[in-house]
Amino acid sequence: MKILVTGGAGFIGAHYTRGLLAGAYPDSDHAEVTVLDKLTYAGNLANLPTGHPRLRFVHGDVTDRALLQRLVPGHDAVVHFAAESHVDRSITGATQFVCTNVVGTQCLADVCAAANVAPLVYVSTDEVYGSIAEGTWDESCPLAPNSPYAASKAAGELMARSYWRTHGLDVRITRCSNNYGPYQHIEKLIPHFVTNLLSGRPVPLYGDGGNVREWMHVSDHCRAVHLVTVKGKAGSVYNIGGDTSLSNKEVTERLLRLCGADWSQVRYVSDRRGHDRRYALDASLIRKELGFVPRIAFDEGLADTVRWYRDNPAWWKPLERAQP
Ligand code: NAD
């Protein structure tokens, strides 16, 4: 199987690529992988193995149609992770989010349709649903994104879906909750807090810390994405939920404990604009249809993640220096 992975030098795309090369997913033995990545501030070649015989790295942009036309033919599947992914950055400047997340998806879908390469798996997020006070979203719930990031991911989804309805392209969409694990950029909550605490600096907690998120280990998310790639249905949407629902305060409590710190290290800061209060997925469809069940318990995965950042300062210290 020959798979094109966009955004494969980022946190989740690189984990997926390493898993494919290791044969960690069903039907992934001997997979040949092409990674297409622009290497923005979030892309990092150190996330990928060097010199692997079944990995080809292409430095480029998903909005570059001519490049896609050369690259896409000959693949058996395209897994589309490439995106601008940080909500805070989308609040201060959304244009690049629209370029990559919407126009990039349209270019990719267009070239896949013309080259007859499918499935195209669009890796989306639970954030497209907006915020829910109680209960859970299933895949038929309306999209009501609140941040420019979430709006661009929702628009990318709709664009991808239109290629299924209009051009008959086999498009599959996944909507996962918050991921955590090794190699995540230090701008995101868990690595930001861990690296601050390991460096003896305080951590900034938005608002009252009561915003609730579901957490999923990146390796469970990648396994689910691969199941959708090899067994999902054309035109389907799959929620990928983690069962672990925690407020940011509860996550902070655990991180303080794991890093040997206490609440004196926490600074409450003014809330993010438009901050969604609660996300909650009904993930029964992917369980029923594809037999997906997450394997990594949050407390175990979080302890491993903190250990990884403790053991790998050479990976994250340069990112600290590059922070705006
Ligand atoms: P990330 O920011 O770590 O990685 C994104 C990658 O895309 C980087 O390597 C970057 O260089 C690359 N990229 C950006 N713009 C590009 C372009 N124009 N052309 C080619 N490559 C480009 O993001 P992540 O956390 O790994 O997320 C990957 C995908 O999963 C995203 O689509 C995101 O919306 C989705 N997702 C993330 C989470 C999460 O918790 N991190 C949860 C659900 C879904």
Short mmCIF file of C-alpha atoms and ligand atoms in Angstrom, two decimals:
data_model
loop_
_atom_site.label_atom_id
_atom_site.label_comp_id
_atom_site.label_asym_id
_atom_site.label_seq_id
_atom_site.Cartn_x
_atom_site.Cartn_y
_atom_site.Cartn_z
CA MET A 1 0.00 0.00 0.00
CA LYS A 2 1.29 3.44 -0.97
CA ILE A 3 0.02 6.23 1.25
CA LEU A 4 0.43 9.98 0.87
CA VAL A 5 0.44 11.69 4.27
CA THR A 6 0.06 15.46 4.22
CA GLY A 7 1.36 17.30 7.28
CA GLY A 8 3.42 14.23 8.13
CA ALA A 9 6.13 16.25 9.89
CA GLY A 10 3.64 17.58 12.46
CA PHE A 11 2.61 16.02 15.76
CA ILE A 12 -0.12 13.60 14.64
CA GLY A 13 0.95 13.10 11.01
CA ALA A 14 4.46 12.09 12.11
CA HIS A 15 3.07 9.66 14.68
CA TYR A 16 0.88 8.14 11.98
CA THR A 17 3.86 7.90 9.60
CA ARG A 18 6.08 6.25 12.22
CA GLY A 19 3.25 3.79 12.93
CA LEU A 20 2.81 2.95 9.24
CA LEU A 21 6.54 2.34 8.79
CA ALA A 22 6.58 0.14 11.89
CA GLY A 23 3.59 -1.90 10.64
CA ALA A 24 1.66 -0.88 13.76
CA TYR A 25 -1.78 -0.76 12.09
CA PRO A 26 -3.86 -3.44 10.36
CA ASP A 27 -2.82 -3.92 6.72
CA SER A 28 0.12 -1.54 7.08
CA ASP A 29 2.95 -4.09 6.67
CA HIS A 30 5.41 -2.89 4.02
CA ALA A 31 3.48 0.36 3.53
CA GLU A 32 5.32 2.92 1.42
CA VAL A 33 4.82 6.43 2.69
CA THR A 34 5.16 9.80 0.99
CA VAL A 35 5.09 12.73 3.40
CA LEU A 36 4.18 16.13 1.97
CA ASP A 37 4.86 18.93 4.43
CA LYS A 38 5.51 22.65 4.17
CA LEU A 39 7.61 22.62 7.35
CA THR A 40 5.88 25.59 8.94
CA TYR A 41 6.90 26.48 12.52
CA ALA A 42 4.87 23.35 13.51
CA GLY A 43 6.58 20.92 11.14
CA ASN A 44 9.78 19.29 12.29
CA LEU A 45 11.91 16.75 10.41
CA ALA A 46 13.16 15.51 13.77
CA ASN A 47 9.68 13.95 14.21
CA LEU A 48 10.40 11.50 11.39
CA PRO A 49 12.94 8.70 10.98
CA THR A 50 15.92 9.57 8.79
CA GLY A 51 16.89 7.45 5.80
CA HIS A 52 14.00 4.98 6.06
CA PRO A 53 13.84 2.97 2.80
CA ARG A 54 10.01 3.17 2.62
CA LEU A 55 9.71 6.89 3.45
CA ARG A 56 9.93 9.69 0.93
CA PHE A 57 9.79 13.26 2.20
CA VAL A 58 8.58 16.05 -0.07
CA HIS A 59 8.91 19.64 1.09
CA GLY A 60 5.91 21.49 -0.29
CA ASP A 61 2.55 23.16 0.16
CA VAL A 62 -0.88 21.50 -0.15
CA THR A 63 -2.05 24.56 -2.06
CA ASP A 64 0.57 23.93 -4.78
CA ARG A 65 -1.60 22.28 -7.43
CA ALA A 66 1.26 21.59 -9.87
CA LEU A 67 3.18 19.78 -7.16
CA LEU A 68 0.09 17.77 -6.17
CA GLN A 69 -0.51 16.80 -9.79
CA ARG A 70 3.00 15.27 -9.91
CA LEU A 71 2.79 13.71 -6.45
CA VAL A 72 -0.69 12.25 -5.97
CA PRO A 73 -0.94 9.71 -8.87
CA GLY A 74 0.21 6.23 -7.93
CA HIS A 75 -0.92 6.38 -4.29
CA ASP A 76 -3.59 4.06 -2.86
CA ALA A 77 -4.80 6.50 -0.21
CA VAL A 78 -4.27 10.09 0.92
CA VAL A 79 -4.44 10.92 4.62
CA HIS A 80 -4.76 14.66 5.02
CA PHE A 81 -3.38 16.02 8.30
CA ALA A 82 -1.76 19.21 6.98
CA ALA A 83 -3.32 22.22 8.67
CA GLU A 84 -2.77 25.31 10.68
CA SER A 85 -3.81 23.84 14.01
CA HIS A 86 -3.51 26.32 16.88
CA VAL A 87 -6.70 28.13 17.97
CA ASP A 88 -4.82 31.05 19.58
CA ARG A 89 -2.93 31.77 16.35
CA SER A 90 -6.23 31.73 14.41
CA ILE A 91 -7.56 34.46 16.71
CA THR A 92 -4.68 36.82 15.94
CA GLY A 93 -4.48 35.94 12.21
CA ALA A 94 -6.91 33.67 10.38
CA THR A 95 -5.85 34.13 6.75
CA GLN A 96 -3.29 31.34 6.68
CA PHE A 97 -5.89 29.04 8.28
CA VAL A 98 -8.22 29.63 5.35
CA CYS A 99 -5.39 29.16 2.80
CA THR A 100 -4.13 25.87 4.18
CA ASN A 101 -7.21 24.34 5.78
CA VAL A 102 -9.78 25.28 3.15
CA VAL A 103 -7.96 26.06 -0.12
CA GLY A 104 -5.37 23.32 0.56
CA THR A 105 -8.14 20.76 1.07
CA GLN A 106 -9.92 21.89 -2.09
CA CYS A 107 -6.70 21.60 -4.15
CA LEU A 108 -6.00 18.14 -2.75
CA ALA A 109 -9.56 16.90 -3.34
CA ASP A 110 -9.50 18.31 -6.87
CA VAL A 111 -6.25 16.56 -7.76
CA CYS A 112 -7.35 13.28 -6.10
CA ALA A 113 -10.59 13.36 -8.09
CA ALA A 114 -8.79 14.05 -11.37
CA ALA A 115 -6.15 11.37 -10.72
CA ASN A 116 -8.72 8.89 -9.38
CA VAL A 117 -6.77 8.44 -6.15
CA ALA A 118 -8.84 7.54 -3.10
CA PRO A 119 -9.79 7.34 -0.33
CA LEU A 120 -9.03 10.87 0.77
CA VAL A 121 -9.21 10.86 4.56
CA TYR A 122 -9.75 14.34 5.99
CA VAL A 123 -8.57 14.52 9.60
CA SER A 124 -10.92 16.94 11.31
CA THR A 125 -11.70 17.84 14.88
CA ASP A 126 -14.51 17.81 17.46
CA GLU A 127 -14.16 21.61 17.52
CA VAL A 128 -16.29 21.87 14.35
CA TYR A 129 -19.40 21.23 16.48
CA GLY A 130 -18.92 24.32 18.65
CA SER A 131 -19.65 24.04 22.38
CA ILE A 132 -22.18 21.80 24.13
CA ALA A 133 -23.51 22.44 27.66
CA GLU A 134 -24.61 18.86 28.27
CA GLY A 135 -24.99 15.58 26.38
CA THR A 136 -22.87 14.57 23.37
CA TRP A 137 -22.64 15.21 19.64
CA ASP A 138 -23.12 12.43 17.15
CA GLU A 139 -22.04 12.73 13.52
CA SER A 140 -25.42 14.09 12.39
CA CYS A 141 -25.25 17.16 14.64
CA PRO A 142 -24.94 20.52 12.88
CA LEU A 143 -21.55 22.18 12.56
CA ALA A 144 -21.35 25.40 14.59
CA PRO A 145 -17.64 26.24 14.90
CA ASN A 146 -16.72 29.21 17.08
CA SER A 147 -13.01 29.90 16.50
CA PRO A 148 -11.51 30.79 13.12
CA TYR A 149 -9.48 27.55 13.41
CA ALA A 150 -12.62 25.44 13.91
CA ALA A 151 -14.44 27.35 11.16
CA SER A 152 -11.60 26.67 8.71
CA LYS A 153 -11.62 22.95 9.61
CA ALA A 154 -15.41 22.83 9.15
CA ALA A 155 -15.10 24.62 5.80
CA GLY A 156 -12.39 22.14 4.75
CA GLU A 157 -14.71 19.27 5.67
CA LEU A 158 -17.55 20.70 3.62
CA MET A 159 -15.24 21.24 0.68
CA ALA A 160 -14.03 17.62 0.90
CA ARG A 161 -17.62 16.38 1.21
CA SER A 162 -18.63 18.31 -1.89
CA TYR A 163 -16.07 16.33 -3.90
CA TRP A 164 -17.76 13.15 -2.74
CA ARG A 165 -21.25 14.35 -3.71
CA THR A 166 -20.27 16.14 -6.91
CA HIS A 167 -17.33 14.15 -8.26
CA GLY A 168 -17.86 10.77 -6.58
CA LEU A 169 -14.48 10.99 -4.84
CA ASP A 170 -14.25 8.54 -1.91
CA VAL A 171 -13.88 11.02 0.94
CA ARG A 172 -13.93 9.99 4.62
CA ILE A 173 -13.92 12.44 7.50
CA THR A 174 -12.78 11.91 11.08
CA ARG A 175 -13.54 14.22 14.02
CA CYS A 176 -11.28 13.54 16.97
CA SER A 177 -11.10 15.10 20.41
CA ASN A 178 -7.93 16.71 21.87
CA ASN A 179 -4.77 14.69 21.34
CA TYR A 180 -1.74 14.43 23.60
CA GLY A 181 1.52 12.48 23.47
CA PRO A 182 5.21 12.88 22.60
CA TYR A 183 6.42 15.28 19.87
CA GLN A 184 3.51 17.72 20.31
CA HIS A 185 4.49 21.33 19.71
CA ILE A 186 5.00 23.22 22.97
CA GLU A 187 2.36 25.82 22.07
CA LYS A 188 -0.40 23.29 22.95
CA LEU A 189 -1.75 23.04 26.50
CA ILE A 190 -0.18 19.83 27.80
CA PRO A 191 3.36 20.27 26.38
CA HIS A 192 3.26 23.99 27.16
CA PHE A 193 2.49 23.31 30.81
CA VAL A 194 4.93 20.38 31.07
CA THR A 195 7.88 22.24 29.54
CA ASN A 196 7.16 25.34 31.64
CA LEU A 197 6.99 23.28 34.83
CA LEU A 198 10.13 21.30 33.96
CA SER A 199 11.90 24.65 33.40
CA GLY A 200 10.64 26.04 36.74
CA ARG A 201 8.31 28.56 35.11
CA PRO A 202 4.63 29.21 36.00
CA VAL A 203 1.78 28.00 33.79
CA PRO A 204 -1.06 30.19 32.43
CA LEU A 205 -4.57 28.79 32.99
CA TYR A 206 -7.33 30.39 30.91
CA GLY A 207 -10.39 31.86 32.70
CA ASP A 208 -11.59 29.78 35.65
CA GLY A 209 -9.99 26.59 34.28
CA GLY A 210 -13.44 25.04 33.92
CA ASN A 211 -13.36 24.40 30.17
CA VAL A 212 -13.93 20.70 29.55
CA ARG A 213 -12.18 18.66 26.86
CA GLU A 214 -11.98 14.97 25.96
CA TRP A 215 -8.45 13.63 25.68
CA MET A 216 -7.11 10.91 23.43
CA HIS A 217 -3.59 9.56 23.13
CA VAL A 218 -2.14 10.28 19.69
CA SER A 219 -1.46 6.59 19.06
CA ASP A 220 -5.14 5.72 19.59
CA HIS A 221 -6.16 8.54 17.25
CA CYS A 222 -3.75 7.32 14.55
CA ARG A 223 -5.01 3.75 14.84
CA ALA A 224 -8.56 5.03 14.37
CA VAL A 225 -7.54 7.12 11.34
CA HIS A 226 -5.95 4.06 9.78
CA LEU A 227 -9.06 1.94 10.42
CA VAL A 228 -11.10 4.59 8.63
CA THR A 229 -8.56 4.57 5.77
CA VAL A 230 -8.71 0.81 5.23
CA LYS A 231 -12.24 -0.06 6.38
CA GLY A 232 -14.33 3.13 6.48
CA LYS A 233 -17.22 3.88 4.17
CA ALA A 234 -17.06 6.43 1.36
CA GLY A 235 -18.76 9.69 2.34
CA SER A 236 -18.84 8.80 6.05
CA VAL A 237 -17.97 10.90 9.06
CA TYR A 238 -16.55 9.24 12.19
CA ASN A 239 -16.27 10.80 15.63
CA ILE A 240 -13.17 9.58 17.47
CA GLY A 241 -13.73 10.09 21.18
CA GLY A 242 -11.54 9.39 24.12
CA ASP A 243 -13.93 8.72 27.02
CA THR A 244 -11.70 10.89 29.23
CA SER A 245 -13.49 14.14 29.90
CA LEU A 246 -11.61 16.60 32.11
CA SER A 247 -11.61 20.31 32.88
CA ASN A 248 -8.39 22.19 32.21
CA LYS A 249 -8.09 22.55 35.98
CA GLU A 250 -8.18 18.77 36.40
CA VAL A 251 -5.53 18.33 33.70
CA THR A 252 -3.39 21.01 35.39
CA GLU A 253 -3.73 19.23 38.74
CA ARG A 254 -2.34 16.03 37.20
CA LEU A 255 0.50 17.83 35.42
CA LEU A 256 1.55 19.64 38.59
CA ARG A 257 1.70 16.30 40.40
CA LEU A 258 3.66 14.56 37.61
CA CYS A 259 6.15 17.45 37.41
CA GLY A 260 6.58 17.73 41.19
CA ALA A 261 5.04 21.23 41.34
CA ASP A 262 2.03 22.80 43.13
CA TRP A 263 -0.69 25.42 42.59
CA SER A 264 1.70 28.27 43.40
CA GLN A 265 3.01 27.71 39.85
CA VAL A 266 -0.39 28.46 38.28
CA ARG A 267 -1.32 31.94 36.98
CA TYR A 268 -4.96 32.50 36.04
CA VAL A 269 -5.01 34.58 32.84
CA SER A 270 -7.92 36.24 30.99
CA ASP A 271 -9.94 33.77 29.02
CA ARG A 272 -9.34 33.06 25.33
CA ARG A 273 -11.81 35.03 23.17
CA GLY A 274 -14.78 32.85 22.15
CA HIS A 275 -13.45 29.99 24.31
CA ASP A 276 -15.70 26.93 23.93
CA ARG A 277 -16.82 25.68 27.34
CA ARG A 278 -17.30 21.99 26.72
CA TYR A 279 -16.78 19.41 23.97
CA ALA A 280 -18.26 15.90 24.19
CA LEU A 281 -18.48 13.27 21.45
CA ASP A 282 -20.73 10.29 20.95
CA ALA A 283 -18.15 7.90 19.48
CA SER A 284 -20.40 4.85 19.19
CA LEU A 285 -20.43 4.74 15.35
CA ILE A 286 -16.71 4.01 14.95
CA ARG A 287 -16.95 1.41 17.72
CA LYS A 288 -19.90 -0.32 16.09
CA GLU A 289 -18.79 -0.08 12.47
CA LEU A 290 -15.01 -0.44 12.72
CA GLY A 291 -14.53 -1.95 16.19
CA PHE A 292 -12.39 0.95 17.39
CA VAL A 293 -11.77 1.20 21.13
CA PRO A 294 -9.07 3.46 22.61
CA ARG A 295 -6.37 1.49 24.44
CA ILE A 296 -4.37 4.02 26.42
CA ALA A 297 -5.79 5.17 29.75
CA PHE A 298 -5.31 8.91 30.22
CA ASP A 299 -3.31 8.78 33.46
CA GLU A 300 -0.93 6.18 32.05
CA GLY A 301 -0.54 8.06 28.72
CA LEU A 302 -0.05 11.37 30.49
CA ALA A 303 2.68 9.98 32.78
CA ASP A 304 4.47 8.54 29.71
CA THR A 305 4.14 11.87 27.91
CA VAL A 306 5.61 13.85 30.82
CA ARG A 307 8.46 11.31 30.99
CA TRP A 308 9.11 11.80 27.26
CA TYR A 309 9.40 15.60 27.61
CA ARG A 310 11.62 15.14 30.69
CA ASP A 311 13.90 12.79 28.69
CA ASN A 312 13.96 14.83 25.46
CA PRO A 313 14.84 18.48 26.16
CA ALA A 314 16.98 18.44 22.99
CA TRP A 315 13.72 18.14 21.02
CA TRP A 316 11.75 20.95 22.71
CA LYS A 317 14.37 23.47 23.92
CA PRO A 318 14.90 24.84 20.37
CA LEU A 319 11.11 25.33 20.06
CA GLU A 320 11.13 27.37 23.28
CA ARG A 321 13.77 29.67 21.82
CA ALA A 322 11.74 30.06 18.59
CA GLN A 323 8.46 31.00 20.38
CA PRO A 324 7.15 34.46 19.36
P1 NAD B 1 0.54 20.30 13.80
O1 NAD B 1 0.36 21.78 13.79
O2 NAD B 1 1.43 19.69 14.81
O3 NAD B 1 1.07 19.81 12.36
C1 NAD B 1 0.58 20.34 11.17
C2 NAD B 1 1.58 19.97 10.06
O4 NAD B 1 1.07 20.47 8.82
C3 NAD B 1 2.96 20.59 10.25
O5 NAD B 1 3.96 19.63 10.00
C4 NAD B 1 3.01 21.70 9.20
O6 NAD B 1 4.32 21.98 8.72
C5 NAD B 1 2.12 21.11 8.12
N1 NAD B 1 1.53 22.14 7.26
C6 NAD B 1 0.93 23.30 7.65
N2 NAD B 1 0.53 23.99 6.57
C7 NAD B 1 0.86 23.26 5.47
C8 NAD B 1 0.69 23.43 4.07
N3 NAD B 1 0.10 24.53 3.58
N4 NAD B 1 1.14 22.46 3.24
C9 NAD B 1 1.73 21.34 3.73
N5 NAD B 1 1.95 21.13 5.05
C10 NAD B 1 1.50 22.08 5.91
O7 NAD B 1 -0.93 19.70 13.88
P2 NAD B 1 -1.43 18.34 14.57
O8 NAD B 1 -1.75 18.59 15.98
O9 NAD B 1 -0.48 17.26 14.21
O10 NAD B 1 -2.82 18.14 13.79
C11 NAD B 1 -2.86 17.42 12.57
C12 NAD B 1 -4.29 17.41 12.05
O11 NAD B 1 -5.15 16.82 13.01
C13 NAD B 1 -4.84 18.81 11.79
O12 NAD B 1 -5.59 18.76 10.60
C14 NAD B 1 -5.73 19.09 12.98
O13 NAD B 1 -6.78 19.95 12.65
C15 NAD B 1 -6.23 17.70 13.31
N6 NAD B 1 -6.59 17.45 14.71
C16 NAD B 1 -5.72 17.77 15.71
C17 NAD B 1 -6.07 17.51 17.05
C18 NAD B 1 -5.11 17.82 18.17
O14 NAD B 1 -5.49 17.71 19.34
N7 NAD B 1 -3.84 18.20 17.91
C19 NAD B 1 -7.29 16.91 17.35
C20 NAD B 1 -8.17 16.60 16.29
C21 NAD B 1 -7.79 16.86 14.99
#
